[in-house]
Short mmCIF file of C-alpha atoms and ligand atoms in Angstrom, two decimals:
data_model
loop_
_atom_site.label_atom_id
_atom_site.label_comp_id
_atom_site.label_asym_id
_atom_site.label_seq_id
_atom_site.Cartn_x
_atom_site.Cartn_y
_atom_site.Cartn_z
CA UNK T 13 47.97 -117.46 41.59
CA UNK T 14 47.66 -119.12 38.28
CA UNK T 15 51.47 -120.58 37.34
CA UNK T 16 50.85 -119.12 33.81
CA UNK T 17 50.37 -115.60 35.04
CA UNK T 18 53.60 -116.20 36.99
CA UNK T 19 55.68 -117.28 33.57
CA UNK T 20 54.36 -114.49 31.94
CA UNK T 21 55.26 -112.16 34.39
CA UNK T 22 58.96 -113.15 34.59
CA UNK T 23 59.02 -112.94 30.68
CA UNK T 24 58.00 -109.22 31.03
CA UNK T 25 60.13 -108.27 33.69
CA UNK T 26 63.25 -109.97 31.70
CA UNK T 27 62.58 -108.09 28.51
CA UNK T 28 61.03 -104.76 29.71
CA UNK T 29 62.63 -101.63 31.64
CA UNK T 30 61.62 -102.57 35.61
CA UNK T 31 61.81 -99.07 37.68
CA UNK T 32 61.23 -98.59 41.26
CA UNK T 33 60.96 -94.70 41.14
CA UNK T 34 61.66 -94.57 45.00
CA UNK T 35 63.63 -96.29 47.37
CA UNK T 36 65.56 -94.55 50.81
CA UNK T 37 68.66 -96.75 49.77
CA UNK T 38 70.82 -94.01 50.81
CA UNK T 39 69.69 -93.40 54.33
CA UNK T 40 70.19 -97.16 54.72
CA UNK T 41 73.22 -97.57 53.41
CA UNK T 42 74.91 -94.43 55.12
CA UNK T 43 72.68 -95.67 58.60
CA UNK T 44 74.33 -99.50 57.92
CA UNK T 45 77.71 -98.50 57.20
CA UNK T 46 77.95 -95.62 60.56
CA UNK T 47 77.97 -98.96 62.16
CA UNK T 48 79.98 -101.00 61.15
CA UNK T 49 78.27 -102.70 58.19
CA UNK T 50 79.74 -102.81 54.29
CA UNK T 51 78.69 -104.42 51.07
CA UNK T 52 74.76 -103.02 52.04
CA UNK T 53 73.19 -103.22 48.89
CA UNK T 54 74.97 -106.51 47.90
CA UNK T 55 74.00 -108.10 50.75
CA UNK T 56 70.51 -106.88 51.36
CA UNK T 57 69.47 -105.79 47.87
CA UNK T 58 71.13 -106.71 45.04
CA UNK T 59 69.41 -109.95 44.66
CA UNK T 60 66.18 -109.45 45.27
CA UNK T 61 66.99 -106.21 42.47
CA UNK T 62 68.05 -108.92 40.40
CA UNK T 63 65.21 -111.49 40.30
CA UNK T 64 62.98 -108.44 39.45
CA UNK T 65 64.75 -107.86 36.72
CA UNK T 66 65.37 -104.29 38.33
CA UNK T 67 66.97 -101.75 35.54
CA UNK T 68 66.21 -98.58 37.47
CA UNK T 69 66.21 -97.31 41.05
CA UNK T 70 66.03 -93.81 42.17
CA UNK T 71 67.53 -93.61 45.38
CA UNK T 72 65.81 -90.66 47.68
CA UNK T 73 68.66 -88.39 50.32
CA UNK T 74 66.30 -88.86 53.49
CA UNK T 75 67.67 -86.25 56.30
CA UNK T 76 65.50 -87.63 59.26
CA UNK T 77 63.70 -84.67 61.17
CA UNK T 78 66.13 -85.27 64.14
CA UNK T 79 69.13 -84.22 62.30
CA UNK T 80 67.54 -81.07 61.14
CA UNK T 81 68.59 -78.58 60.72
CA UNK T 82 72.26 -78.06 61.78
CA UNK T 83 73.44 -81.57 59.88
CA UNK T 84 70.93 -81.73 57.41
CA UNK T 85 73.76 -80.63 54.64
CA UNK T 86 76.24 -82.93 56.36
CA UNK T 87 74.32 -86.18 56.24
CA UNK T 88 72.48 -85.45 52.94
CA UNK T 89 76.38 -85.55 51.61
CA UNK T 90 77.27 -88.16 53.42
CA UNK T 91 74.59 -90.45 52.65
CA UNK T 92 75.72 -89.75 48.76
CA UNK T 93 79.24 -90.62 48.99
CA UNK T 94 78.21 -93.57 51.18
CA UNK T 95 75.96 -94.88 48.83
CA UNK T 96 78.58 -94.67 46.01
CA UNK T 97 81.59 -96.11 48.33
CA UNK T 98 79.16 -99.31 48.89
CA UNK T 99 78.36 -99.82 45.16
CA UNK T 100 81.94 -99.78 44.42
CA UNK T 101 82.73 -103.31 44.60
CA UNK T 102 79.69 -104.08 42.66
CA UNK T 103 80.07 -101.11 40.05
CA UNK T 104 79.65 -103.68 36.84
CA UNK T 105 76.37 -104.86 38.07
CA UNK T 106 75.29 -101.50 39.83
CA UNK T 107 76.17 -97.73 39.79
CA UNK T 108 74.72 -94.06 40.27
CA UNK T 109 73.84 -92.16 36.65
CA UNK T 110 73.42 -88.54 36.50
CA UNK T 111 73.11 -88.13 32.83
CA UNK T 112 70.94 -89.61 29.99
CA UNK T 113 74.26 -90.80 28.38
CA UNK T 114 74.94 -92.93 31.48
CA UNK T 115 71.42 -94.27 32.10
CA UNK T 116 71.44 -95.29 28.22
CA UNK T 117 74.61 -96.84 28.60
CA UNK T 118 73.65 -99.02 32.08
CA UNK T 119 70.75 -100.00 30.04
CA UNK T 120 72.64 -101.06 27.23
CA UNK T 121 75.30 -102.84 29.47
CA UNK T 122 72.91 -104.74 31.79
CA UNK T 123 73.55 -102.43 34.27
CA UNK T 124 71.12 -100.75 37.29
CA UNK T 125 71.17 -97.60 37.48
CA UNK T 126 70.34 -95.66 40.33
CA UNK T 127 69.55 -92.13 40.12
CA UNK T 128 69.66 -89.99 43.29
CA UNK T 129 66.86 -87.60 44.27
CA UNK T 130 66.21 -85.24 47.83
CA UNK T 131 63.17 -86.05 49.65
CA UNK T 132 62.79 -82.61 50.62
CA UNK T 133 65.13 -79.58 50.33
CA UNK T 134 65.73 -79.43 53.50
CA UNK T 135 69.26 -80.09 53.63
CA UNK T 136 70.12 -76.81 51.64
CA UNK T 137 68.68 -74.20 54.27
CA UNK T 138 67.91 -71.51 52.26
CA UNK T 139 70.44 -71.38 49.96
CA UNK T 140 69.54 -72.11 45.85
CA UNK T 141 73.38 -72.36 45.44
CA UNK T 142 73.38 -75.20 46.99
CA UNK T 143 70.66 -77.19 44.67
CA UNK T 144 73.80 -76.63 41.89
CA UNK T 145 76.04 -78.20 44.88
CA UNK T 146 73.82 -81.27 44.85
CA UNK T 147 73.12 -81.27 41.24
CA UNK T 148 76.96 -81.55 40.94
CA UNK T 149 76.83 -84.35 43.14
CA UNK T 150 74.92 -86.48 40.88
CA UNK T 151 71.09 -85.64 42.18
CA UNK T 152 68.49 -85.77 39.71
CA UNK T 153 65.39 -85.10 41.46
CA UNK T 154 64.08 -83.35 44.56
CA UNK T 155 60.66 -82.87 46.34
CA UNK T 156 60.70 -79.58 47.90
CA UNK T 157 59.44 -80.73 51.09
CA UNK T 158 59.22 -84.13 53.37
CA UNK T 159 56.30 -84.53 55.43
CA UNK T 160 57.01 -81.53 57.47
CA UNK T 161 57.37 -77.45 57.15
CA UNK T 162 60.75 -75.96 55.24
CA UNK T 163 61.91 -72.63 54.08
CA UNK T 164 60.06 -73.60 50.44
CA UNK T 165 56.68 -75.52 51.01
CA UNK T 166 54.35 -77.16 53.65
CA UNK T 167 54.66 -81.11 53.40
CA UNK T 168 51.28 -83.14 54.09
CA UNK T 169 50.64 -84.60 57.12
CA UNK T 170 52.45 -87.75 58.07
CA UNK T 171 50.86 -91.16 56.49
CA UNK T 172 49.94 -92.23 60.01
CA UNK T 173 48.20 -89.17 60.74
CA UNK T 174 44.82 -87.59 59.04
CA UNK T 175 44.45 -84.07 58.62
CA UNK T 176 44.94 -81.19 55.71
CA UNK T 177 47.73 -79.05 56.14
CA UNK T 178 47.20 -75.87 54.66
CA UNK T 179 50.00 -73.44 53.12
CA UNK T 180 51.34 -73.43 49.95
CA UNK T 181 54.78 -72.88 48.29
CA UNK T 182 56.73 -69.48 49.49
CA UNK T 183 58.54 -66.99 46.92
CA UNK T 184 61.53 -69.22 47.93
CA UNK T 185 60.05 -72.77 46.84
CA UNK T 186 58.96 -70.95 43.21
CA UNK T 187 62.11 -69.78 42.91
CA UNK T 188 63.46 -73.24 43.78
CA UNK T 189 61.26 -74.75 41.43
CA UNK T 190 62.35 -72.14 38.52
CA UNK T 191 66.12 -73.20 39.48
CA UNK T 192 65.61 -77.06 39.33
CA UNK T 193 64.32 -76.69 36.09
CA UNK T 194 66.98 -74.50 34.86
CA UNK T 195 69.56 -77.57 36.15
CA UNK T 196 67.76 -80.71 35.25
CA UNK T 197 66.04 -81.96 38.42
CA UNK T 198 62.68 -83.07 38.00
CA UNK T 199 60.45 -81.48 40.73
CA UNK T 200 58.87 -84.16 42.81
CA UNK T 201 55.31 -83.54 44.44
CA UNK T 202 55.23 -86.96 47.08
CA UNK T 203 54.84 -85.04 50.71
CA UNK T 204 53.37 -81.97 49.07
CA UNK T 205 50.17 -80.95 50.90
CA UNK T 206 47.23 -79.94 48.43
CA UNK T 207 48.00 -75.81 48.23
CA UNK T 208 51.49 -76.81 47.26
CA UNK T 209 50.71 -79.13 44.09
CA UNK T 210 48.26 -76.10 42.93
CA UNK T 211 51.31 -74.02 43.38
CA UNK T 212 53.20 -76.48 41.44
CA UNK T 213 50.61 -77.37 38.63
CA UNK T 214 50.78 -73.17 38.61
CA UNK T 215 54.20 -72.17 38.28
CA UNK T 216 56.26 -75.72 36.83
CA UNK T 217 57.18 -75.26 32.97
CA UNK T 218 58.03 -78.89 32.85
CA UNK T 219 56.70 -82.36 33.74
CA UNK T 220 56.73 -82.92 37.31
CA UNK T 221 56.22 -86.05 38.75
CA UNK T 222 54.52 -87.67 41.97
CA UNK T 223 57.42 -90.92 42.62
CA UNK T 224 55.94 -92.32 45.75
CA UNK T 225 51.93 -91.46 45.66
CA UNK T 226 48.67 -93.53 45.65
CA UNK T 227 44.78 -92.68 45.13
CA UNK T 228 43.09 -91.14 47.18
CA UNK T 229 39.91 -92.37 45.56
CA UNK T 230 40.98 -96.56 46.40
CA UNK T 231 42.37 -95.08 49.99
CA UNK T 232 41.70 -91.76 51.87
CA UNK T 233 45.16 -91.08 53.39
CA UNK T 234 46.76 -87.37 53.03
CA UNK T 235 49.65 -88.56 51.25
CA UNK T 236 47.67 -89.47 48.13
CA UNK T 237 46.16 -87.86 45.18
CA UNK T 238 43.12 -86.78 43.94
CA UNK T 239 41.44 -87.45 40.78
CA UNK T 240 41.73 -84.03 39.96
CA UNK T 241 45.46 -84.08 40.93
CA UNK T 242 46.03 -87.25 39.17
CA UNK T 243 44.46 -85.53 35.97
CA UNK T 244 46.37 -82.85 36.31
CA UNK T 245 50.02 -84.03 36.78
CA UNK T 246 49.47 -86.79 33.83
CA UNK T 247 48.40 -84.08 31.45
CA UNK T 248 51.17 -82.30 32.09
CA UNK T 249 53.62 -85.29 31.35
CA UNK T 250 54.17 -86.49 34.72
CA UNK T 251 54.44 -89.89 36.22
CA UNK T 252 53.11 -91.11 39.45
CA UNK T 253 54.95 -94.00 41.17
CA UNK T 254 52.45 -96.67 43.20
CA UNK T 255 53.70 -96.67 46.87
CA UNK T 256 53.73 -99.86 48.68
CA UNK T 257 53.90 -98.87 51.95
CA UNK T 258 50.41 -100.03 53.76
CA UNK T 259 49.34 -97.47 55.55
CA UNK T 260 49.20 -95.27 52.64
CA UNK T 261 47.90 -97.78 50.48
CA UNK T 262 45.26 -98.88 52.47
CA UNK T 263 45.99 -102.31 53.29
CA UNK T 264 48.47 -104.41 55.91
CA UNK T 265 51.02 -106.34 54.38
CA UNK T 266 49.20 -110.25 55.39
CA UNK T 267 47.32 -111.67 53.91
CA UNK T 268 49.65 -111.32 51.14
CA UNK T 269 46.74 -111.85 48.61
CA UNK T 270 44.89 -108.69 50.27
CA UNK T 271 48.17 -106.74 50.18
CA UNK T 272 48.60 -107.63 46.66
CA UNK T 273 45.16 -106.93 45.52
CA UNK T 274 44.70 -103.37 47.24
CA UNK T 275 48.52 -102.56 45.08
CA UNK T 276 46.43 -103.35 42.16
CA UNK T 277 43.62 -101.48 42.67
CA UNK T 278 45.53 -98.07 42.92
CA UNK T 279 47.28 -99.54 39.66
CA UNK T 280 43.80 -99.59 38.00
CA UNK T 281 42.74 -96.38 39.28
CA UNK T 282 45.44 -94.21 38.41
CA UNK T 283 45.66 -96.09 35.21
CA UNK T 284 41.73 -95.12 34.66
CA UNK T 285 42.38 -91.52 35.65
CA UNK T 286 45.59 -90.83 34.57
CA UNK T 287 46.13 -92.68 31.84
CA UNK T 288 48.21 -95.77 31.53
CA UNK T 289 51.05 -93.95 30.04
CA UNK T 290 51.51 -92.26 33.17
CA UNK T 291 51.25 -94.72 36.36
CA UNK T 292 54.74 -96.45 37.48
CA UNK T 293 56.12 -97.99 40.74
CA UNK T 294 57.73 -96.11 43.63
CA UNK T 295 57.41 -98.80 46.09
CA UNK T 296 58.92 -97.07 48.82
CA UNK T 297 59.58 -100.19 50.69
CA UNK T 298 60.70 -98.69 54.15
CA UNK T 299 61.22 -101.90 56.11
CA UNK T 300 65.19 -101.73 55.52
CA UNK T 301 65.67 -98.11 56.62
CA UNK T 302 62.97 -98.74 60.09
CA UNK T 303 65.17 -101.26 61.01
CA UNK T 304 68.24 -99.85 60.84
CA UNK T 305 67.64 -96.22 62.17
CA UNK T 306 65.96 -96.32 65.60
CA UNK T 307 63.53 -93.62 66.66
CA UNK T 308 63.14 -92.39 63.27
CA UNK T 309 60.75 -89.50 63.16
CA UNK T 310 57.93 -91.16 61.07
CA UNK T 311 55.68 -93.36 62.89
CA UNK T 312 55.09 -96.15 60.29
CA UNK T 313 57.14 -99.39 60.70
CA UNK T 314 56.90 -102.99 59.19
CA UNK T 315 54.32 -101.79 56.82
CA UNK T 316 55.66 -102.78 53.43
CA UNK T 317 53.08 -104.44 50.90
CA UNK T 318 56.16 -106.14 49.19
CA UNK T 319 58.49 -108.09 51.60
CA UNK T 320 61.50 -107.55 48.33
CA UNK T 321 61.62 -106.47 44.87
CA UNK T 322 61.06 -109.90 44.03
CA UNK T 323 57.58 -109.91 45.20
CA UNK T 324 57.07 -107.26 41.70
CA UNK T 325 56.52 -110.62 40.03
CA UNK T 326 53.73 -111.39 42.22
CA UNK T 327 51.95 -108.23 41.66
CA UNK T 328 52.83 -108.28 37.68
CA UNK T 329 51.36 -111.79 37.57
CA UNK T 330 48.32 -110.45 39.74
CA UNK T 331 47.31 -107.50 37.22
CA UNK T 332 47.80 -109.79 34.64
CA UNK T 333 45.37 -112.00 36.06
CA UNK T 334 43.05 -109.23 36.71
CA UNK T 335 43.32 -108.76 32.55
CA UNK T 336 45.78 -105.80 32.02
CA UNK T 337 47.30 -106.33 28.77
CA UNK T 338 51.22 -106.99 28.34
CA UNK T 339 52.24 -103.45 27.05
CA UNK T 340 50.10 -101.73 29.33
CA UNK T 341 52.30 -103.60 32.31
CA UNK T 342 55.38 -102.68 30.22
CA UNK T 343 54.85 -99.39 30.73
CA UNK T 344 53.67 -99.71 34.18
CA UNK T 345 56.71 -101.50 35.15
CA UNK T 346 59.33 -99.16 34.00
CA UNK T 347 58.15 -97.69 30.62
CA UNK T 348 56.45 -94.64 31.46
CA UNK T 349 58.94 -93.34 33.99
CA UNK T 350 62.06 -94.33 32.06
CA UNK T 351 60.19 -91.92 29.30
CA UNK T 352 59.92 -89.34 31.99
CA UNK T 353 63.59 -90.15 33.07
CA UNK T 354 65.08 -89.52 29.11
CA UNK T 355 62.49 -86.22 29.15
CA UNK T 356 64.53 -84.67 32.13
CA UNK T 357 68.01 -85.92 32.26
CA UNK T 358 70.39 -84.16 29.99
ZN1 ZN Z 403 58.14 -90.48 51.12
#
């Protein structure tokens, strides 16, 4: 990597808004604190967040299948509480935001803003009133499903499998979309199957996003979006976050050059099909969660193409080296997701 691109990338990261649209932070913090760890974010993440100049991070609330159905609700609530408690000692540097005003305040003061999103509505069972309860806990986005069926929709297959799963939204799933839009929660289509995506496209009245999905045309994996889906999502105002899970993107973490090259190809393809103002990052870095959660129900481990957020600089330098314009990179780094959040948050 030429040094000139690295220095250029560092300057852009300092000046522009940097967003990670998907990180399983709450789940990992909860697991680690259960085992007695404290200051999880400060000790394990903060240095790399600051190195990357990260401004906004979406923390998903992810309940693993072993805790469903009975423990879905308490575990999801406990994850949110654990994350808030973990961030309390470093509240001058990083904290949960749940309104546009709080987001703007964090950006203005140089604090990292954490947005909460449910990765699957499993914790609410079939009770849409609990959507409001999660809204009141600060949750501002949700996917209807993870890669598993529930009362609202069917997920696509897990990242390490390869099978088309059919079946769209249930009636309750359509009601959930309407309720989320009414509350001011964005809909996240990552993990939905193709039928579910088509149903969202038909019933959503507001822009929706795919927080952590790549392009099927670059790597055929059912977690990824077809070109027609990418174009449709973009045309209604959505943003797609490029996923750095090796299985989903189609590369191994090593050698590094190939891992970074693979991510660049997804960014470039998504920008070509969606338009560059509809692409962001939702890295889905899972090594930390995998290490903290033995026997997780997903089957992908040690698969992150970026080893920590500081490596975003390497990715940005690579994109610049391949000819990406500075203003395009600024949008992909975070400007595009920021626009989406500003429109969505009340
Ligand atoms: Zn996911």
